[in-house]
Short mmCIF file of C-alpha atoms in Angstrom, two decimals:
data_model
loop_
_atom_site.label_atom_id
_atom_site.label_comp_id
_atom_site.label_asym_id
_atom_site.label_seq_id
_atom_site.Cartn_x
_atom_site.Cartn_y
_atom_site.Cartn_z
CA UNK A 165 0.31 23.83 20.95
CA UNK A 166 1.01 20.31 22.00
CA UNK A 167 0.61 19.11 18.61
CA UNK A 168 2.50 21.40 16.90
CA UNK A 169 5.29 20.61 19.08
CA UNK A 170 4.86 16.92 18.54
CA UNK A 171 5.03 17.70 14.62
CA UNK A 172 7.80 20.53 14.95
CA UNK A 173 9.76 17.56 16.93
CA UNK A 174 9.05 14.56 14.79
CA UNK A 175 9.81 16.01 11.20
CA UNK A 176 12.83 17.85 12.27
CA UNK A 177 14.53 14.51 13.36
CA UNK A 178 13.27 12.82 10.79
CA UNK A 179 14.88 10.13 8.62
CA UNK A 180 15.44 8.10 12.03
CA UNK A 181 17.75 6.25 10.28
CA UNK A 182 18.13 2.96 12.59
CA UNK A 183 14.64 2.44 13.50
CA UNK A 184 13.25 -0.32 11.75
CA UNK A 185 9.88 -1.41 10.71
CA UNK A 186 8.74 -4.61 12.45
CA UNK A 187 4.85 -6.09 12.93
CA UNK A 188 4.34 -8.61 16.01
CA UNK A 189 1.05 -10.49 17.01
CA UNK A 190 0.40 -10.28 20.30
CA UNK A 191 -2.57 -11.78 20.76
CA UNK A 192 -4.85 -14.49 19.57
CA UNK A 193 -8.50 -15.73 19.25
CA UNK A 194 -8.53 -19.33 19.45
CA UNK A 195 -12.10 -19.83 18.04
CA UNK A 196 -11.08 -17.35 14.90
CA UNK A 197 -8.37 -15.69 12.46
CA UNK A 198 -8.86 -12.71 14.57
CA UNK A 199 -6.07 -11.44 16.75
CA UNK A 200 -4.27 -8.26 17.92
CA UNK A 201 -1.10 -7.13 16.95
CA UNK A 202 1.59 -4.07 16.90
CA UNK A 203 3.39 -2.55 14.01
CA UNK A 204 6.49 -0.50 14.88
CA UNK A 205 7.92 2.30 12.69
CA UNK A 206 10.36 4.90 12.45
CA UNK A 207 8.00 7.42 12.80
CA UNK A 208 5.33 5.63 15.93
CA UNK A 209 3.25 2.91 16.42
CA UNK A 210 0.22 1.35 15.08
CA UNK A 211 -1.99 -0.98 17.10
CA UNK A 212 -3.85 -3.35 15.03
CA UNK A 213 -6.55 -4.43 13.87
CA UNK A 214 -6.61 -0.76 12.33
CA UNK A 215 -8.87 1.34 10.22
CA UNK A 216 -6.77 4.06 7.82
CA UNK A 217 -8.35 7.10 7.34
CA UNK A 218 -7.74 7.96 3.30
CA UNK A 219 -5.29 10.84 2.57
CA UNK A 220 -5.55 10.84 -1.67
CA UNK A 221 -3.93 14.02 -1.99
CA UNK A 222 -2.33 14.59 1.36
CA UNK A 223 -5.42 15.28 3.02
CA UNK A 224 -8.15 13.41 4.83
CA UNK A 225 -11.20 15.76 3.53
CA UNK A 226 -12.99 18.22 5.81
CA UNK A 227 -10.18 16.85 8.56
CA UNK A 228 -6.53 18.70 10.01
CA UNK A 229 -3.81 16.15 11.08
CA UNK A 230 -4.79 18.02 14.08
CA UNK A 231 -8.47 16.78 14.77
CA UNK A 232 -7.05 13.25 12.87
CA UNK A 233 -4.61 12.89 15.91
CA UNK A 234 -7.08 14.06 18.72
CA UNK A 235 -9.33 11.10 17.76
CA UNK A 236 -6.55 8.78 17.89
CA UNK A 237 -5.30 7.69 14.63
CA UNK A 238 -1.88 7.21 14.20
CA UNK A 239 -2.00 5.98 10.67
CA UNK A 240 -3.36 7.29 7.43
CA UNK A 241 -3.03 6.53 3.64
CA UNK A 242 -1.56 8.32 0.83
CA UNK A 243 -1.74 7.55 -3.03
CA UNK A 244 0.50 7.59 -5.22
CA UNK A 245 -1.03 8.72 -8.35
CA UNK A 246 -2.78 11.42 -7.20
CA UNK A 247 0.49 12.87 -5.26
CA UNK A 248 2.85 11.71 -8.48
CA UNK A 249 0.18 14.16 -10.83
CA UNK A 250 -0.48 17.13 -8.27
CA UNK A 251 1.41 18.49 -6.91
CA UNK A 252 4.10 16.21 -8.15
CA UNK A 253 7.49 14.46 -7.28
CA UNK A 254 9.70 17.77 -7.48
CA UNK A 255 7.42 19.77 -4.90
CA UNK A 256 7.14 16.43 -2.85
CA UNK A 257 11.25 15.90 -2.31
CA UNK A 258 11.11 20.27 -2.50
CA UNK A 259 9.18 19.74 1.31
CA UNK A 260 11.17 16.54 2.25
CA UNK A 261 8.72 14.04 1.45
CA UNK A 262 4.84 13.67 2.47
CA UNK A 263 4.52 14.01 6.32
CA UNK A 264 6.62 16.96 6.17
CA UNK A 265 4.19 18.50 3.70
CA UNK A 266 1.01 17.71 5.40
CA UNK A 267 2.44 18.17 8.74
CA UNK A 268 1.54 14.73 9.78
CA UNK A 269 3.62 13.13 12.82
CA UNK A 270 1.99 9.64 12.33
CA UNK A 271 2.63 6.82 9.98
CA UNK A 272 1.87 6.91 6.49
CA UNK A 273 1.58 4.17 4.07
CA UNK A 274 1.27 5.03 0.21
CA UNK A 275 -0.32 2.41 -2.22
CA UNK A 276 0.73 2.43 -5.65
CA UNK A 277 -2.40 3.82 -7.52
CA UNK A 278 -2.70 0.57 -9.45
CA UNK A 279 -6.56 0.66 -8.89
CA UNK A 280 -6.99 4.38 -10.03
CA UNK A 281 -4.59 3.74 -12.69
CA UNK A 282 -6.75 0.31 -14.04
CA UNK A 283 -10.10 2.05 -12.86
CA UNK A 284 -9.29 4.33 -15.92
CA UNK A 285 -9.98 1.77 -18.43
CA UNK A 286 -10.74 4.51 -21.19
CA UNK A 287 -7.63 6.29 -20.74
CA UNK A 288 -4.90 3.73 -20.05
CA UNK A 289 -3.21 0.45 -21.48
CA UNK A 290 -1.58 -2.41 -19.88
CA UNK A 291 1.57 -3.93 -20.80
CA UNK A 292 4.28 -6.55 -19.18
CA UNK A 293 6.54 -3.88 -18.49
CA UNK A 294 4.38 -1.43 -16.62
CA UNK A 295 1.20 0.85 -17.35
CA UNK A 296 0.77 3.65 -19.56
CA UNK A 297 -1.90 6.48 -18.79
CA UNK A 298 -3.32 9.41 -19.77
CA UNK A 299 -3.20 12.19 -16.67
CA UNK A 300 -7.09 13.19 -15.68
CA UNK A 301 -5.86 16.63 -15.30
CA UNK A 302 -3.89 17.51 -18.25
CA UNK A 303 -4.06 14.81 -20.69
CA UNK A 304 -0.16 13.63 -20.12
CA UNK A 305 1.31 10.68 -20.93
CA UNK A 306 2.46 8.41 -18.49
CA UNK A 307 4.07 4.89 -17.35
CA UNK A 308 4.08 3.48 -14.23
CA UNK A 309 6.94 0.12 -13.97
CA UNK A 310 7.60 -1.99 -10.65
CA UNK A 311 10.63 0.53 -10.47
CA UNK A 312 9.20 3.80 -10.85
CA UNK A 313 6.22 2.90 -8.81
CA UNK A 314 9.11 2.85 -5.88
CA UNK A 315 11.09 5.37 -6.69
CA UNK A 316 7.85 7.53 -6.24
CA UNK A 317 7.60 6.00 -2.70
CA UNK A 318 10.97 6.99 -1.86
CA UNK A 319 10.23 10.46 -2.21
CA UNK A 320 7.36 10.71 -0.43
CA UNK A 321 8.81 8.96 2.22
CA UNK A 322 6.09 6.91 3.60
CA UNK A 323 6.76 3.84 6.30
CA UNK A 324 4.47 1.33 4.33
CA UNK A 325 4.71 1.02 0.82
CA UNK A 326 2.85 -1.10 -1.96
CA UNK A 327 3.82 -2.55 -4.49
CA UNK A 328 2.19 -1.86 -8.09
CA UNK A 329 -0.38 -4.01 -9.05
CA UNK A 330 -3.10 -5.32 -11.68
CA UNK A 331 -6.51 -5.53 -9.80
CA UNK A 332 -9.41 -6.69 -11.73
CA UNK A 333 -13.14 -5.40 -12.40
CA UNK A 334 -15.49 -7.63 -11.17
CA UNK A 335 -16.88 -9.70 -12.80
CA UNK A 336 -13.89 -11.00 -14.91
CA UNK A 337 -12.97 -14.29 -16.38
CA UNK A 338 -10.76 -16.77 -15.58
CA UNK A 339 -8.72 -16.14 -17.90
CA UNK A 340 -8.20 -12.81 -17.89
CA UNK A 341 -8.00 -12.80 -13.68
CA UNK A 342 -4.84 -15.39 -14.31
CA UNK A 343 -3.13 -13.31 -17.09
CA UNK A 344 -3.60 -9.94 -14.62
CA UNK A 345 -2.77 -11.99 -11.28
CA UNK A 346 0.75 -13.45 -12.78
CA UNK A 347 1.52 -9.83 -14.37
CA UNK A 348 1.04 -8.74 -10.85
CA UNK A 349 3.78 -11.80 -9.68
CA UNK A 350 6.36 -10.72 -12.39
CA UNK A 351 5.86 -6.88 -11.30
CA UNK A 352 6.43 -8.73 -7.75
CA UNK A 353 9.39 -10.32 -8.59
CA UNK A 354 10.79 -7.27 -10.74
CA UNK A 355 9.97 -4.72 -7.25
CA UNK A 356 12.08 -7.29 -5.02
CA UNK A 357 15.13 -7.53 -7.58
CA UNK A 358 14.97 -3.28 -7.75
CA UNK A 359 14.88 -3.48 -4.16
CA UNK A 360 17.46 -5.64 -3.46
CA UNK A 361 19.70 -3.49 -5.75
CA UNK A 362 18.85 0.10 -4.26
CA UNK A 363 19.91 -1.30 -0.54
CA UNK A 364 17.49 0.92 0.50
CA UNK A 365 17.43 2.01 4.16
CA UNK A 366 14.83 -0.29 7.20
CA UNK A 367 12.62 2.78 7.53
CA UNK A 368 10.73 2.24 4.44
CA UNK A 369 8.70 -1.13 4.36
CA UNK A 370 7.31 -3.13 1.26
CA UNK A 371 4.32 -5.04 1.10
CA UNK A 372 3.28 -7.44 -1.55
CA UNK A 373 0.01 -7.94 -2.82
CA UNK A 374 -2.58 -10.78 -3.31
CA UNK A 375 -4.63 -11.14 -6.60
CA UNK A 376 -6.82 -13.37 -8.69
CA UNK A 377 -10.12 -12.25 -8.18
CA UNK A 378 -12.88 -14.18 -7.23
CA UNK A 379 -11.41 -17.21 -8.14
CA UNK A 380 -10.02 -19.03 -4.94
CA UNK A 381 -7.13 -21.61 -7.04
CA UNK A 382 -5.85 -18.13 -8.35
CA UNK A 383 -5.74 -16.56 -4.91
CA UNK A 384 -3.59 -19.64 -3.56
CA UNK A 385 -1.09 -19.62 -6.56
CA UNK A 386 -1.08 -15.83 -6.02
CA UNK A 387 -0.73 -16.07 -2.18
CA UNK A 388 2.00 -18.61 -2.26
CA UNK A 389 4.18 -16.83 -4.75
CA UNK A 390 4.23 -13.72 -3.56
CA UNK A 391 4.74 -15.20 0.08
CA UNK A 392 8.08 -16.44 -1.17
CA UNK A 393 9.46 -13.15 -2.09
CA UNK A 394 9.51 -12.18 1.52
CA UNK A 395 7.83 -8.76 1.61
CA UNK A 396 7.37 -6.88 4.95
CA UNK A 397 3.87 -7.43 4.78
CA UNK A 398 0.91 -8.50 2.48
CA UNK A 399 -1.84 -6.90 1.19
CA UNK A 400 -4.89 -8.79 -0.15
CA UNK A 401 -6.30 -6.68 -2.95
CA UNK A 402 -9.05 -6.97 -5.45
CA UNK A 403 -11.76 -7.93 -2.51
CA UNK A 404 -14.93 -6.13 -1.76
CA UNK A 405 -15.47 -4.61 -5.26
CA UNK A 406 -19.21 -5.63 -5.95
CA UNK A 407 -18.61 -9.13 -5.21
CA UNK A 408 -21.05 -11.43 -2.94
CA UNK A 409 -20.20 -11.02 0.43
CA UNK A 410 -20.10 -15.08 0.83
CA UNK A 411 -17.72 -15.43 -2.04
CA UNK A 412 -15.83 -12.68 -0.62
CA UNK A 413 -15.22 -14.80 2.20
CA UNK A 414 -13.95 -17.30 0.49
CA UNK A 415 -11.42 -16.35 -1.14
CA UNK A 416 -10.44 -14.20 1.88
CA UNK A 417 -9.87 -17.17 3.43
CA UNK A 418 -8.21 -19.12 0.88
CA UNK A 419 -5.78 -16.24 0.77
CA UNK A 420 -5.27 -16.05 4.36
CA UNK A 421 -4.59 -19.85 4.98
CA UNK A 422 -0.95 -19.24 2.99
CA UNK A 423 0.33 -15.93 4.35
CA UNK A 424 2.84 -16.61 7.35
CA UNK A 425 1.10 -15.69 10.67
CA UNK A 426 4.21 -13.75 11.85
CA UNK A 427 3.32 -10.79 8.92
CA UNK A 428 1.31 -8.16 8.85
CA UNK A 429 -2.28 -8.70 6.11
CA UNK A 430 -3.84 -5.62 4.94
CA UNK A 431 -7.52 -6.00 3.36
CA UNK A 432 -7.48 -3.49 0.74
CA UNK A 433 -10.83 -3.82 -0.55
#
């Protein structure tokens, strides 16, 4: 009963339009990167470091948002592609967005299903403008752009958004890892200026995200451009994918040395 009145309370009143999503550290490890911090949303929040329990499809499998909540976690992930396909965009805004239809009181942040979309490598091709791909559960054509990719976000309503993004296989040459990191830069750039022009409510925050593999010179270009653009928060993708856990590391760390201290990093693995 107590949790059904904290959901029955939370997604009634929700949008709190006002509330605003900001990330402070509030503590620090002088002998190491690590350190504590707090991120503050409309909807709770989060102490970090954090682990996010996956949601794909609006659930965390064999889990309620119940039993989820009784263990403690206040923040869970959501994917765009799968919730774009099934059960879609006009059932999402039909139920006023994701936590009202999985009944979740918490924070929910909602990548942009660029690593199902370019795990598909059968079924889908890249281009400047966006990506196009076949649907793994009818065979539909589709294209995901900078824009669209947040215009799905808006509908489901989560508090942390990402940004679409090219993230490599590994192993992949240098070449190719440049041409897919600065893609993911211009799709960057072309998320901020969409932004920018939808004055979109505080509730919603954007993160940008990190690429260029393994290679650490490709990390720092990516890393410092993206850091310019001013996102909420920054992700550091395209890690932990069958790579060497010392080279891992490195790049990690290459990464980390040019995101501002004051933001919020998410590994994404």
């Amino acid at each position: 009963p107590d949790f059904i009145k904290l959901v029955l309370s939370k997604l009634i009143r929700l949008p709190l339009i006002g509330l605003t999503y900001s990330f402070e550290v509030l503590q620090e490890d002088p002998h190491s990167r690590a350190r504590v911090g707090r991120i503050t949303t409309a909807r709770g929040v989060v102490e970090s470091p954090v682990f996010m329990p996956v949601g794909t499809k609006a659930t965390v499998k064999a889990m309620t948002p119940e039993e989820l909540w009784d263990m403690g976690f206040r923040l869970i992930l959501g994917n765009v592609y799968h919730l774009y396909l099934r059960p879609g965009l006009e059932v999402m805004e039909k139920a006023g967005g994701l936590h009202r239809f999985m009944n979740w009181p918490g924070v929910i942040l909602t990548d942009s299903g660029g690593f199902q979309v370019f795990s598909l490598s059968q079924i889908r091709k890249i281009y400047d403008h966006g990506v196009e791909f076949q649907s793994i559960i009818d065979g539909s054509v589709h294209l995901f752009t900078p824009e669209k990719v947040i215009d799905i976000h808006r509908v489901l309503g989560s508090d942390i958004a990402m940004i679409l993004d090219e993230c490599v296989a590994y192993p992949s040459e240098h070449d190719y890892t440049l041409q897919a990191m600065r893609r993911t830069l211009q799709w960057a750039r072309r998320s901020k200026e969409y932004l920018k022009r939808l004055e979109l409510p505080p509730e919603q925050a954007y993160f940008g995200i990190i690429q260029g593999g393994i290679y650490k010179d490709l990390r720092v270009e990516s890393a410092e451009e993206t850091v310019e653009l001013e996102f909420d928060g920054y992700g550091i993708g395209g890690l932990s994918v069958g790579e060497p856990k010392e080279v891992m590391l490195e790049v990690l760390e290459a990464a980390l040395d040019r995101i501002p201290p004051h933001k919020a990093r998410y590994f994404m693995g």
